[in-house]
């Protein structure tokens, strides 16, 4: 007789892409699953594990069963510089092909571990960009649930766009409406992700197609969203995926205390979170603009100048995050030559490299979030109940912008017109003027007119997000349902195996 496996005997193997903005939500997801009593095995590499050790160790000390297993990342063998283990560290992004080759090399090691794992793996929660997990799931006869970091809205946009692309129907220029969506969403080809608007410098279209094929044959999908946020799109996506979509976000809300929020992702260069909080405490509620462009967003110096001057001219206090690394020297040169930092020091705070974004967004002084519209940032802004100023840069960020501005009505755009593909930043001159930046900030921060409406809606959505992850909320329930699905799968599998054995005995 087969019995229902106990929760702790279910082992959810979580395999993130080695990229900061994928590791962050999947680490949150590991905690979320473990909070409901299952065993979670997080598979990564030594340098990436170091990024979230503190947070995971705290979760383990609190009683969660999370195991971190480290695979050796063979950077040199794949043609990458030694020590380059994270997509964000790939120099100039010109080594992306090598990076994905190194990701493929993890398969053999991972499968050896799978054989020895106790409890036996029950399912793989795989980053969609780690395509080999499809074969591994087949070999071990377990379900593979994919996570690609996008919303249901964007999934449905992409679905329609693939159909258009395959029929050669995406116009080369000019705006067009994405078909078969509940809302009228207008875009241009130049604003679309590389799947439909390929970058010239970094040609990895074949890798993208391999990922897509593996993604399409996954058992199911987990989404960092909550149903109430985009119900019509969730329903459509559920239909497309035969009901195997679990909306379990906002994932960032599993970080309840300030230390968890502060240590999410990389270590902040801000030495004392305390002084940051003190700075924020010194401002009126909802008065500060927080400008941050994710883990990968880079600007040319000319575009940065417009951003900085636009923030300054708005007159609002602000935090501006400046990414360190390649190409940033001219920006630092301009800041000191122009005297920008000195001139705005009474109400502007420049943070170099990494900032504790979720901690900052949760502070009552934050009144607007100037974002590049990466989906993590978008959903974090929504969770914080903050209206947004949108400046999409690359990937599917223009679609996320459309969602914020045209579906949710909680944001105003700075008017960027085209994708700046990663690694091609220098090809683009100024797209957005400082006046456009100031105008969008004023529209959102204005407490009287349109801004007031946006703020009210944003606050309501923030409350809905928090309710979704509570004990009787939709996302909490969806985690339970996902676990139940895996439990049932395992039970059926054991029953099938028992039957097969019984037949073997009979013949
Ligand atoms: N992030 C952060 N501090 C930073 C920059 C980014 O904490 O200084 C986090 C942010 O909270 C989010 C992630 O990094 O969780 C960025 O993901 P997103 O999808 O928004 O953008 P991407 O990095 O993929 O462009």
Short mmCIF file of C-alpha atoms and ligand atoms in Angstrom, two decimals:
data_model
loop_
_atom_site.label_atom_id
_atom_site.label_comp_id
_atom_site.label_asym_id
_atom_site.label_seq_id
_atom_site.Cartn_x
_atom_site.Cartn_y
_atom_site.Cartn_z
CA UNK A 1 0.00 0.00 0.00
CA UNK A 2 1.25 3.51 -0.77
CA UNK A 3 0.92 6.28 1.82
CA UNK A 4 0.84 10.06 1.41
CA UNK A 5 4.42 11.32 1.81
CA UNK A 6 4.97 13.49 4.89
CA UNK A 7 5.76 17.13 4.12
CA UNK A 8 9.34 16.89 5.41
CA UNK A 9 9.89 13.91 3.07
CA UNK A 10 9.13 16.09 0.08
CA UNK A 11 12.34 17.59 -1.26
CA UNK A 12 11.90 20.65 -3.48
CA UNK A 13 15.16 21.18 -5.36
CA UNK A 14 15.48 24.85 -6.26
CA UNK A 15 17.91 25.66 -9.08
CA UNK A 16 18.31 29.40 -9.77
CA UNK A 17 20.12 30.96 -12.70
CA UNK A 18 23.39 32.37 -11.40
CA UNK A 19 22.29 35.94 -11.87
CA UNK A 20 21.58 38.34 -9.01
CA UNK A 21 18.00 39.19 -9.92
CA UNK A 22 17.16 35.47 -10.28
CA UNK A 23 18.98 34.33 -7.14
CA UNK A 24 17.10 36.87 -5.05
CA UNK A 25 13.50 35.74 -5.76
CA UNK A 26 14.43 32.05 -5.80
CA UNK A 27 16.11 32.34 -2.41
CA UNK A 28 12.92 33.96 -1.15
CA UNK A 29 10.96 31.13 -2.73
CA UNK A 30 13.12 28.55 -0.96
CA UNK A 31 12.21 30.16 2.36
CA UNK A 32 8.54 30.37 1.45
CA UNK A 33 8.34 26.67 0.60
CA UNK A 34 10.29 25.64 3.68
CA UNK A 35 7.94 27.75 5.83
CA UNK A 36 5.17 25.31 4.87
CA UNK A 37 7.16 22.34 6.16
CA UNK A 38 8.82 20.78 3.12
CA UNK A 39 12.55 20.16 2.74
CA UNK A 40 14.23 22.53 0.29
CA UNK A 41 17.57 21.99 -1.41
CA UNK A 42 19.03 25.10 -2.97
CA UNK A 43 21.57 24.32 -5.69
CA UNK A 44 24.20 26.93 -6.47
CA UNK A 45 27.94 27.57 -6.62
CA UNK A 46 30.36 28.71 -3.88
CA UNK A 47 30.62 32.41 -4.78
CA UNK A 48 26.88 32.71 -5.29
CA UNK A 49 26.09 30.84 -2.08
CA UNK A 50 28.20 33.41 -0.21
CA UNK A 51 25.76 36.12 -1.32
CA UNK A 52 22.84 34.72 0.61
CA UNK A 53 24.48 32.63 3.35
CA UNK A 54 23.57 35.06 6.12
CA UNK A 55 19.87 35.12 5.20
CA UNK A 56 19.62 31.36 4.70
CA UNK A 57 21.53 30.62 7.91
CA UNK A 58 19.06 32.75 9.80
CA UNK A 59 16.17 30.89 8.16
CA UNK A 60 17.74 27.54 9.11
CA UNK A 61 18.29 28.68 12.70
CA UNK A 62 14.60 29.57 12.84
CA UNK A 63 13.79 25.91 12.15
CA UNK A 64 13.35 25.79 8.36
CA UNK A 65 14.80 22.78 6.56
CA UNK A 66 16.87 24.33 3.78
CA UNK A 67 20.04 22.74 2.49
CA UNK A 68 22.46 24.60 0.29
CA UNK A 69 24.49 22.43 -2.06
CA UNK A 70 27.37 23.88 -4.04
CA UNK A 71 28.44 22.80 -7.51
CA UNK A 72 31.80 23.76 -8.95
CA UNK A 73 31.41 26.40 -11.65
CA UNK A 74 34.00 25.64 -14.34
CA UNK A 75 34.51 29.23 -15.47
CA UNK A 76 37.95 28.82 -17.01
CA UNK A 77 37.04 25.65 -18.88
CA UNK A 78 34.06 27.48 -20.43
CA UNK A 79 36.28 30.40 -21.48
CA UNK A 80 35.30 32.82 -18.74
CA UNK A 81 37.65 34.71 -16.46
CA UNK A 82 38.40 32.80 -13.23
CA UNK A 83 35.96 33.66 -10.45
CA UNK A 84 33.25 34.84 -12.82
CA UNK A 85 30.32 32.84 -11.45
CA UNK A 86 27.45 35.27 -11.80
CA UNK A 87 25.80 36.70 -14.90
CA UNK A 88 26.22 40.19 -13.43
CA UNK A 89 30.01 39.68 -13.36
CA UNK A 90 30.29 38.59 -16.99
CA UNK A 91 32.63 41.24 -18.39
CA UNK A 92 30.87 43.55 -20.85
CA UNK A 93 28.34 40.73 -21.36
CA UNK A 94 30.30 39.67 -24.43
CA UNK A 95 30.97 36.32 -22.76
CA UNK A 96 27.31 35.39 -22.42
CA UNK A 97 27.63 32.34 -24.65
CA UNK A 98 30.49 31.06 -22.49
CA UNK A 99 28.46 31.81 -19.39
CA UNK A 100 25.61 29.61 -20.60
CA UNK A 101 28.12 26.90 -21.57
CA UNK A 102 29.37 26.93 -17.97
CA UNK A 103 25.77 26.69 -16.75
CA UNK A 104 25.32 23.58 -18.94
CA UNK A 105 28.42 22.03 -17.38
CA UNK A 106 26.65 21.95 -14.01
CA UNK A 107 24.24 19.25 -15.18
CA UNK A 108 26.50 16.23 -14.64
CA UNK A 109 27.50 17.29 -11.13
CA UNK A 110 23.90 18.09 -10.24
CA UNK A 111 22.64 14.70 -11.41
CA UNK A 112 25.26 12.90 -9.30
CA UNK A 113 23.98 14.84 -6.31
CA UNK A 114 20.39 13.99 -7.20
CA UNK A 115 21.24 10.27 -6.96
CA UNK A 116 22.54 10.67 -3.43
CA UNK A 117 20.02 13.20 -2.14
CA UNK A 118 17.98 12.35 0.94
CA UNK A 119 15.03 12.71 0.89
CA UNK A 120 14.92 11.88 -2.81
CA UNK A 121 14.13 14.91 -4.99
CA UNK A 122 10.35 15.31 -5.34
CA UNK A 123 10.42 18.08 -7.93
CA UNK A 124 12.69 20.72 -9.44
CA UNK A 125 11.84 24.38 -9.15
CA UNK A 126 14.03 25.50 -11.99
CA UNK A 127 14.93 28.87 -13.28
CA UNK A 128 13.66 28.83 -16.86
CA UNK A 129 17.13 29.87 -18.03
CA UNK A 130 18.67 26.65 -16.71
CA UNK A 131 17.41 24.54 -19.59
CA UNK A 132 19.19 21.26 -18.73
CA UNK A 133 16.92 20.72 -15.74
CA UNK A 134 14.29 19.55 -18.26
CA UNK A 135 16.41 16.46 -19.05
CA UNK A 136 17.23 15.94 -15.39
CA UNK A 137 13.55 16.01 -14.45
CA UNK A 138 12.85 13.40 -17.15
CA UNK A 139 15.69 11.17 -15.93
CA UNK A 140 14.50 11.27 -12.33
CA UNK A 141 10.82 11.17 -13.33
CA UNK A 142 9.90 14.20 -11.28
CA UNK A 143 7.95 17.33 -12.20
CA UNK A 144 9.85 20.44 -13.24
CA UNK A 145 8.23 23.72 -12.32
CA UNK A 146 9.76 26.73 -14.05
CA UNK A 147 10.26 30.28 -12.90
CA UNK A 148 11.23 32.96 -15.39
CA UNK A 149 10.71 36.05 -13.28
CA UNK A 150 7.89 37.57 -15.34
CA UNK A 151 4.27 38.48 -14.57
CA UNK A 152 1.20 36.78 -16.09
CA UNK A 153 0.56 40.01 -17.99
CA UNK A 154 3.98 39.75 -19.65
CA UNK A 155 3.57 36.02 -20.24
CA UNK A 156 0.41 36.75 -22.21
CA UNK A 157 2.03 39.64 -24.11
CA UNK A 158 4.93 37.37 -25.04
CA UNK A 159 2.56 34.59 -26.09
CA UNK A 160 0.80 36.91 -28.55
CA UNK A 161 4.10 38.37 -29.73
CA UNK A 162 5.53 34.92 -30.51
CA UNK A 163 2.48 34.23 -32.68
CA UNK A 164 2.95 37.57 -34.45
CA UNK A 165 6.67 36.93 -34.89
CA UNK A 166 6.13 33.48 -36.38
CA UNK A 167 3.63 34.98 -38.84
CA UNK A 168 5.99 37.85 -39.66
CA UNK A 169 3.42 40.33 -38.43
CA UNK A 170 5.47 42.53 -36.12
CA UNK A 171 5.76 45.88 -37.92
CA UNK A 172 9.34 47.11 -38.34
CA UNK A 173 8.39 50.61 -37.23
CA UNK A 174 5.51 52.48 -35.67
CA UNK A 175 3.20 51.51 -32.81
CA UNK A 176 0.96 48.45 -32.91
CA UNK A 177 -1.51 46.87 -30.51
CA UNK A 178 -0.63 43.48 -29.00
CA UNK A 179 -3.59 41.23 -29.94
CA UNK A 180 -5.80 39.08 -27.70
CA UNK A 181 -5.19 40.89 -24.44
CA UNK A 182 -7.88 42.17 -22.06
CA UNK A 183 -6.42 45.70 -22.33
CA UNK A 184 -5.26 47.82 -25.25
CA UNK A 185 -1.47 47.60 -25.06
CA UNK A 186 0.47 49.53 -27.66
CA UNK A 187 4.19 49.07 -28.29
CA UNK A 188 6.78 49.42 -31.03
CA UNK A 189 9.20 46.74 -32.18
CA UNK A 190 12.07 48.83 -30.79
CA UNK A 191 10.56 48.44 -27.31
CA UNK A 192 10.31 44.67 -27.39
CA UNK A 193 12.59 42.14 -25.69
CA UNK A 194 15.41 40.62 -27.76
CA UNK A 195 13.28 37.58 -28.67
CA UNK A 196 11.46 39.90 -31.11
CA UNK A 197 14.00 42.65 -31.50
CA UNK A 198 17.44 41.03 -31.40
CA UNK A 199 20.50 42.85 -30.16
CA UNK A 200 23.32 43.05 -32.65
CA UNK A 201 26.31 42.72 -30.35
CA UNK A 202 25.28 39.74 -28.27
CA UNK A 203 23.79 37.09 -30.43
CA UNK A 204 22.46 34.26 -28.32
CA UNK A 205 19.17 33.67 -30.08
CA UNK A 206 19.79 29.90 -30.34
CA UNK A 207 20.28 29.67 -26.57
CA UNK A 208 17.08 31.63 -26.08
CA UNK A 209 15.14 29.20 -28.30
CA UNK A 210 16.57 26.20 -26.41
CA UNK A 211 15.40 27.76 -23.15
CA UNK A 212 11.96 28.42 -24.62
CA UNK A 213 11.56 24.83 -25.80
CA UNK A 214 12.50 23.51 -22.36
CA UNK A 215 10.17 26.02 -20.76
CA UNK A 216 7.22 24.97 -22.90
CA UNK A 217 7.45 21.36 -21.82
CA UNK A 218 7.66 22.10 -18.09
CA UNK A 219 5.10 20.54 -15.77
CA UNK A 220 4.02 23.94 -14.47
CA UNK A 221 4.99 27.52 -13.77
CA UNK A 222 5.46 29.59 -10.61
CA UNK A 223 4.98 33.34 -10.84
CA UNK A 224 6.13 36.13 -8.57
CA UNK A 225 2.78 37.88 -8.53
CA UNK A 226 -0.53 37.69 -6.69
CA UNK A 227 -3.81 36.85 -8.35
CA UNK A 228 -5.67 40.00 -7.32
CA UNK A 229 -3.07 42.14 -9.07
CA UNK A 230 -3.72 40.76 -12.54
CA UNK A 231 -6.64 38.35 -12.31
CA UNK A 232 -7.66 38.57 -15.99
CA UNK A 233 -4.12 37.76 -17.10
CA UNK A 234 -3.75 35.01 -14.51
CA UNK A 235 -6.94 33.40 -15.83
CA UNK A 236 -5.70 33.54 -19.42
CA UNK A 237 -2.31 32.15 -18.50
CA UNK A 238 -3.90 29.37 -16.43
CA UNK A 239 -5.90 28.38 -19.50
CA UNK A 240 -2.79 28.35 -21.63
CA UNK A 241 -0.93 26.16 -19.12
CA UNK A 242 -3.78 23.75 -18.32
CA UNK A 243 -4.25 25.12 -14.84
CA UNK A 244 -0.69 24.54 -13.73
CA UNK A 245 0.22 28.10 -12.79
CA UNK A 246 0.89 29.01 -9.17
CA UNK A 247 1.01 32.71 -8.30
CA UNK A 248 2.89 32.79 -5.02
CA UNK A 249 4.19 36.35 -4.68
CA UNK A 250 5.14 38.98 -3.90
CA UNK A 251 8.15 36.89 -2.89
CA UNK A 252 9.97 39.82 -1.28
CA UNK A 253 7.27 39.94 1.40
CA UNK A 254 8.66 36.77 3.00
CA UNK A 255 11.38 39.03 4.45
CA UNK A 256 9.78 40.32 7.58
CA UNK A 257 12.57 41.82 9.61
CA UNK A 258 14.86 44.67 8.62
CA UNK A 259 17.97 42.49 8.61
CA UNK A 260 16.41 40.11 6.08
CA UNK A 261 15.38 43.08 3.94
CA UNK A 262 18.82 44.68 4.23
CA UNK A 263 20.74 41.53 3.38
CA UNK A 264 18.68 40.52 0.36
CA UNK A 265 20.97 40.01 -2.62
CA UNK A 266 24.42 41.55 -2.51
CA UNK A 267 25.99 43.11 0.50
CA UNK A 268 25.21 46.80 0.65
CA UNK A 269 28.15 49.17 0.40
CA UNK A 270 26.30 51.40 2.80
CA UNK A 271 28.21 50.34 5.89
CA UNK A 272 25.56 51.05 8.49
CA UNK A 273 21.95 50.48 7.49
CA UNK A 274 21.31 52.66 10.52
CA UNK A 275 22.57 55.86 8.93
CA UNK A 276 20.44 55.22 5.86
CA UNK A 277 17.37 54.78 8.04
CA UNK A 278 18.28 57.94 9.98
CA UNK A 279 18.56 59.87 6.72
CA UNK A 280 15.14 58.61 5.64
CA UNK A 281 13.68 59.33 9.09
CA UNK A 282 14.63 62.98 8.64
CA UNK A 283 12.13 63.45 5.77
CA UNK A 284 8.38 63.88 5.74
CA UNK A 285 6.26 60.83 4.85
CA UNK A 286 5.97 60.19 1.10
CA UNK A 287 8.39 62.97 0.15
CA UNK A 288 11.51 61.14 -1.12
CA UNK A 289 12.08 59.83 -4.66
CA UNK A 290 14.08 56.60 -4.76
CA UNK A 291 15.86 56.03 -8.09
CA UNK A 292 17.37 52.62 -8.74
CA UNK A 293 17.86 50.70 -11.98
CA UNK A 294 18.14 47.12 -10.79
CA UNK A 295 21.17 44.87 -10.70
CA UNK A 296 22.14 45.22 -14.36
CA UNK A 297 20.91 48.62 -15.55
CA UNK A 298 23.70 50.89 -16.78
CA UNK A 299 23.50 54.37 -18.28
CA UNK A 300 25.76 56.32 -20.54
CA UNK A 301 27.18 59.46 -19.03
CA UNK A 302 25.04 61.71 -21.25
CA UNK A 303 21.87 59.94 -20.18
CA UNK A 304 22.94 59.92 -16.54
CA UNK A 305 23.39 63.70 -16.67
CA UNK A 306 19.75 64.12 -17.76
CA UNK A 307 18.59 61.81 -14.97
CA UNK A 308 20.62 63.65 -12.32
CA UNK A 309 19.58 67.12 -13.47
CA UNK A 310 15.95 66.04 -13.73
CA UNK A 311 16.00 64.73 -10.16
CA UNK A 312 17.64 67.93 -8.97
CA UNK A 313 15.15 70.19 -10.76
CA UNK A 314 12.18 68.33 -9.29
CA UNK A 315 13.06 69.80 -5.91
CA UNK A 316 12.20 66.58 -4.05
CA UNK A 317 14.65 64.82 -1.73
CA UNK A 318 16.09 61.78 -3.49
CA UNK A 319 18.22 58.66 -3.26
CA UNK A 320 20.06 57.85 -6.47
CA UNK A 321 21.80 54.51 -6.83
CA UNK A 322 24.85 54.48 -9.10
CA UNK A 323 26.08 51.12 -10.28
CA UNK A 324 29.79 50.49 -9.95
CA UNK A 325 31.87 48.84 -12.65
CA UNK A 326 32.63 49.14 -16.29
CA UNK A 327 31.67 52.43 -17.94
CA UNK A 328 30.98 54.21 -14.67
CA UNK A 329 34.20 56.24 -14.51
CA UNK A 330 32.86 58.99 -16.83
CA UNK A 331 29.76 59.24 -14.63
CA UNK A 332 31.88 59.70 -11.52
CA UNK A 333 33.97 62.22 -13.49
CA UNK A 334 30.88 64.26 -14.35
CA UNK A 335 29.55 64.12 -10.77
CA UNK A 336 32.73 65.64 -9.36
CA UNK A 337 33.36 68.13 -12.20
CA UNK A 338 29.79 69.37 -12.19
CA UNK A 339 29.61 69.52 -8.41
CA UNK A 340 26.29 67.63 -8.51
CA UNK A 341 26.81 65.65 -5.31
CA UNK A 342 28.06 68.67 -3.37
CA UNK A 343 25.30 70.92 -4.70
CA UNK A 344 22.48 68.49 -3.82
CA UNK A 345 23.94 67.08 -0.60
CA UNK A 346 21.27 68.69 1.62
CA UNK A 347 18.53 66.62 0.02
CA UNK A 348 20.19 64.08 -2.24
CA UNK A 349 21.88 60.84 -1.29
CA UNK A 350 24.04 59.04 -3.86
CA UNK A 351 24.63 55.37 -3.10
CA UNK A 352 27.32 53.55 -5.04
CA UNK A 353 26.73 50.03 -6.29
CA UNK A 354 24.21 48.17 -4.14
CA UNK A 355 21.45 49.41 -1.94
CA UNK A 356 18.99 47.52 0.28
CA UNK A 357 16.08 48.28 -2.05
CA UNK A 358 13.27 46.47 -0.23
CA UNK A 359 14.30 48.07 3.07
CA UNK A 360 14.29 51.53 1.49
CA UNK A 361 10.97 51.03 -0.28
CA UNK A 362 9.33 50.00 2.99
CA UNK A 363 10.28 53.30 4.67
CA UNK A 364 7.35 55.74 5.07
CA UNK A 365 9.45 58.63 3.69
CA UNK A 366 9.50 57.09 0.20
CA UNK A 367 6.94 58.80 -1.98
CA UNK A 368 7.94 57.64 -5.46
CA UNK A 369 10.09 54.95 -7.03
CA UNK A 370 11.94 55.79 -10.22
CA UNK A 371 12.49 52.34 -11.63
CA UNK A 372 13.77 50.59 -14.75
CA UNK A 373 10.75 48.24 -14.41
CA UNK A 374 12.56 44.94 -13.92
CA UNK A 375 9.76 42.68 -12.67
CA UNK A 376 11.31 42.17 -9.22
CA UNK A 377 11.55 45.92 -8.72
CA UNK A 378 8.07 46.44 -10.14
CA UNK A 379 6.44 43.97 -7.79
CA UNK A 380 8.53 45.26 -4.86
CA UNK A 381 7.29 48.80 -5.59
CA UNK A 382 3.71 47.51 -5.74
CA UNK A 383 4.15 45.64 -2.44
CA UNK A 384 5.42 48.82 -0.81
CA UNK A 385 2.32 50.68 -2.03
CA UNK A 386 4.45 53.31 -3.76
CA UNK A 387 3.56 55.00 -7.08
CA UNK A 388 6.28 54.77 -9.71
CA UNK A 389 8.13 56.78 -12.30
CA UNK A 390 8.99 54.38 -15.11
CA UNK A 391 12.14 54.34 -17.18
CA UNK A 392 12.37 50.95 -18.90
CA UNK A 393 15.77 50.01 -20.29
CA UNK A 394 16.00 46.44 -21.62
CA UNK A 395 14.46 42.93 -21.70
CA UNK A 396 10.68 42.90 -21.08
CA UNK A 397 10.77 46.15 -19.11
CA UNK A 398 8.67 48.17 -21.58
CA UNK A 399 5.87 45.61 -21.12
CA UNK A 400 6.11 45.98 -17.34
CA UNK A 401 5.93 49.72 -17.83
CA UNK A 402 2.73 49.38 -19.87
CA UNK A 403 1.27 47.28 -17.06
CA UNK A 404 2.07 49.92 -14.42
CA UNK A 405 1.00 52.93 -16.47
CA UNK A 406 -1.91 51.63 -18.56
CA UNK A 407 -3.35 48.70 -16.61
CA UNK A 408 -2.75 49.57 -12.95
CA UNK A 409 -2.60 53.37 -13.39
CA UNK A 410 -0.05 53.80 -10.63
CA UNK A 411 2.85 55.24 -12.61
CA UNK A 412 3.96 57.89 -15.08
CA UNK A 413 6.64 57.25 -17.69
CA UNK A 414 9.66 59.40 -18.53
CA UNK A 415 8.99 58.64 -22.19
CA UNK A 416 11.87 56.34 -23.15
CA UNK A 417 11.32 55.11 -26.69
CA UNK A 418 13.52 52.10 -27.34
CA UNK A 419 15.24 49.18 -25.66
CA UNK A 420 18.88 49.77 -24.84
CA UNK A 421 20.13 46.21 -25.09
CA UNK A 422 22.56 45.13 -22.41
CA UNK A 423 26.09 45.72 -23.63
CA UNK A 424 24.93 48.18 -26.33
CA UNK A 425 24.44 51.20 -24.06
CA UNK A 426 27.07 53.26 -25.87
CA UNK A 427 25.13 53.08 -29.15
CA UNK A 428 22.39 55.22 -27.72
CA UNK A 429 22.61 58.89 -27.01
CA UNK A 430 20.04 60.83 -25.03
CA UNK A 431 16.55 59.31 -25.20
CA UNK A 432 15.11 61.02 -22.15
CA UNK A 433 15.63 64.71 -21.31
CA UNK A 434 15.96 66.13 -17.82
CA UNK A 435 12.68 67.98 -18.35
CA UNK A 436 10.88 64.70 -19.07
CA UNK A 437 12.34 63.26 -15.85
CA UNK A 438 11.20 66.27 -13.81
CA UNK A 439 7.72 66.25 -15.39
CA UNK A 440 7.16 62.55 -14.64
CA UNK A 441 8.38 62.97 -11.04
CA UNK A 442 6.07 65.95 -10.53
CA UNK A 443 3.11 64.08 -11.95
CA UNK A 444 3.61 61.18 -9.53
CA UNK A 445 4.62 63.17 -6.44
CA UNK A 446 1.88 65.76 -6.81
CA UNK A 447 -0.46 65.33 -3.83
CA UNK A 448 -3.35 67.23 -5.42
CA UNK A 449 -4.24 65.94 -8.86
CA UNK A 450 -3.41 62.83 -10.82
CA UNK A 451 -0.60 61.99 -8.37
CA UNK A 452 -3.09 61.71 -5.55
CA UNK A 453 -5.18 59.18 -7.47
CA UNK A 454 -2.12 57.11 -8.35
CA UNK A 455 -0.95 57.15 -4.73
CA UNK A 456 -4.34 56.00 -3.48
CA UNK A 457 -4.43 53.10 -5.94
CA UNK A 458 -0.81 52.18 -5.20
CA UNK A 459 -1.57 52.08 -1.46
CA UNK A 460 -4.57 49.82 -2.05
CA UNK A 461 -2.50 47.44 -4.16
CA UNK A 462 0.20 47.41 -1.45
CA UNK A 463 -2.43 46.33 1.08
CA UNK A 464 -3.75 43.66 -1.29
CA UNK A 465 -0.22 42.34 -1.78
CA UNK A 466 0.29 41.96 1.96
CA UNK A 467 -3.04 40.21 2.38
CA UNK A 468 -2.17 37.78 -0.44
CA UNK A 469 0.80 36.33 1.48
CA UNK A 470 -0.97 36.06 4.83
CA UNK A 471 -2.35 32.78 6.21
CA UNK A 472 -5.63 32.86 4.26
CA UNK A 473 -4.37 34.88 1.29
CA UNK A 474 -4.32 33.71 -2.32
CA UNK A 475 -0.53 33.36 -2.61
CA UNK A 476 -0.23 31.49 0.67
CA UNK A 477 -2.96 29.14 -0.49
CA UNK A 478 -1.21 28.67 -3.84
CA UNK A 479 2.01 27.56 -2.12
CA UNK A 480 -0.08 25.00 -0.23
CA UNK A 481 -1.70 23.87 -3.48
CA UNK A 482 1.65 23.55 -5.22
CA UNK A 483 2.96 21.37 -2.40
CA UNK A 484 -0.20 19.28 -2.53
CA UNK A 485 0.26 18.84 -6.29
CA UNK A 486 3.76 17.46 -5.75
CA UNK A 487 2.59 15.28 -2.89
CA UNK A 488 -0.15 13.80 -5.13
CA UNK A 489 2.31 13.34 -7.98
CA UNK A 490 4.66 11.41 -5.70
CA UNK A 491 1.81 9.30 -4.38
CA UNK A 492 0.66 8.43 -7.92
CA UNK A 493 4.21 7.65 -8.94
CA UNK A 494 4.68 5.29 -5.97
CA UNK A 495 1.38 3.60 -6.77
CA UNK A 496 2.47 3.13 -10.40
CA UNK A 497 5.83 1.70 -9.32
CA UNK A 498 4.13 -0.66 -6.85
CA UNK A 499 1.79 -1.85 -9.61
CA UNK A 500 4.68 -2.38 -11.97
CA UNK A 501 6.49 -4.44 -9.33
CA UNK A 502 3.37 -6.50 -8.70
CA UNK A 503 3.09 -7.20 -12.44
CA UNK A 504 6.77 -8.22 -12.53
CA UNK A 505 6.09 -10.78 -9.81
CA UNK A 506 3.09 -12.16 -11.70
CA UNK A 507 4.84 -12.73 -15.01
N1 LIG B 1 18.35 45.31 -5.96
C1 LIG B 1 18.71 45.74 -4.71
N2 LIG B 1 19.60 46.75 -4.64
C2 LIG B 1 20.13 47.38 -5.72
C3 LIG B 1 19.74 46.94 -6.99
C4 LIG B 1 18.84 45.91 -7.08
O1 LIG B 1 18.27 45.20 -3.69
O2 LIG B 1 20.92 48.30 -5.56
C5 LIG B 1 17.44 44.16 -6.08
C6 LIG B 1 15.99 44.56 -6.24
O3 LIG B 1 15.37 44.69 -4.99
C7 LIG B 1 15.43 43.42 -7.07
C8 LIG B 1 16.61 42.97 -7.91
O4 LIG B 1 17.77 43.44 -7.26
O5 LIG B 1 15.03 42.36 -6.23
C9 LIG B 1 16.59 43.52 -9.31
O6 LIG B 1 15.72 42.80 -10.08
P1 LIG B 1 14.88 43.40 -11.28
O7 LIG B 1 14.07 42.30 -11.84
O8 LIG B 1 14.12 44.58 -10.82
O9 LIG B 1 15.93 43.95 -12.30
P2 LIG B 1 17.25 43.35 -13.03
O10 LIG B 1 18.33 43.40 -12.04
O11 LIG B 1 16.91 41.95 -13.46
O12 LIG B 1 17.44 44.28 -14.15
#
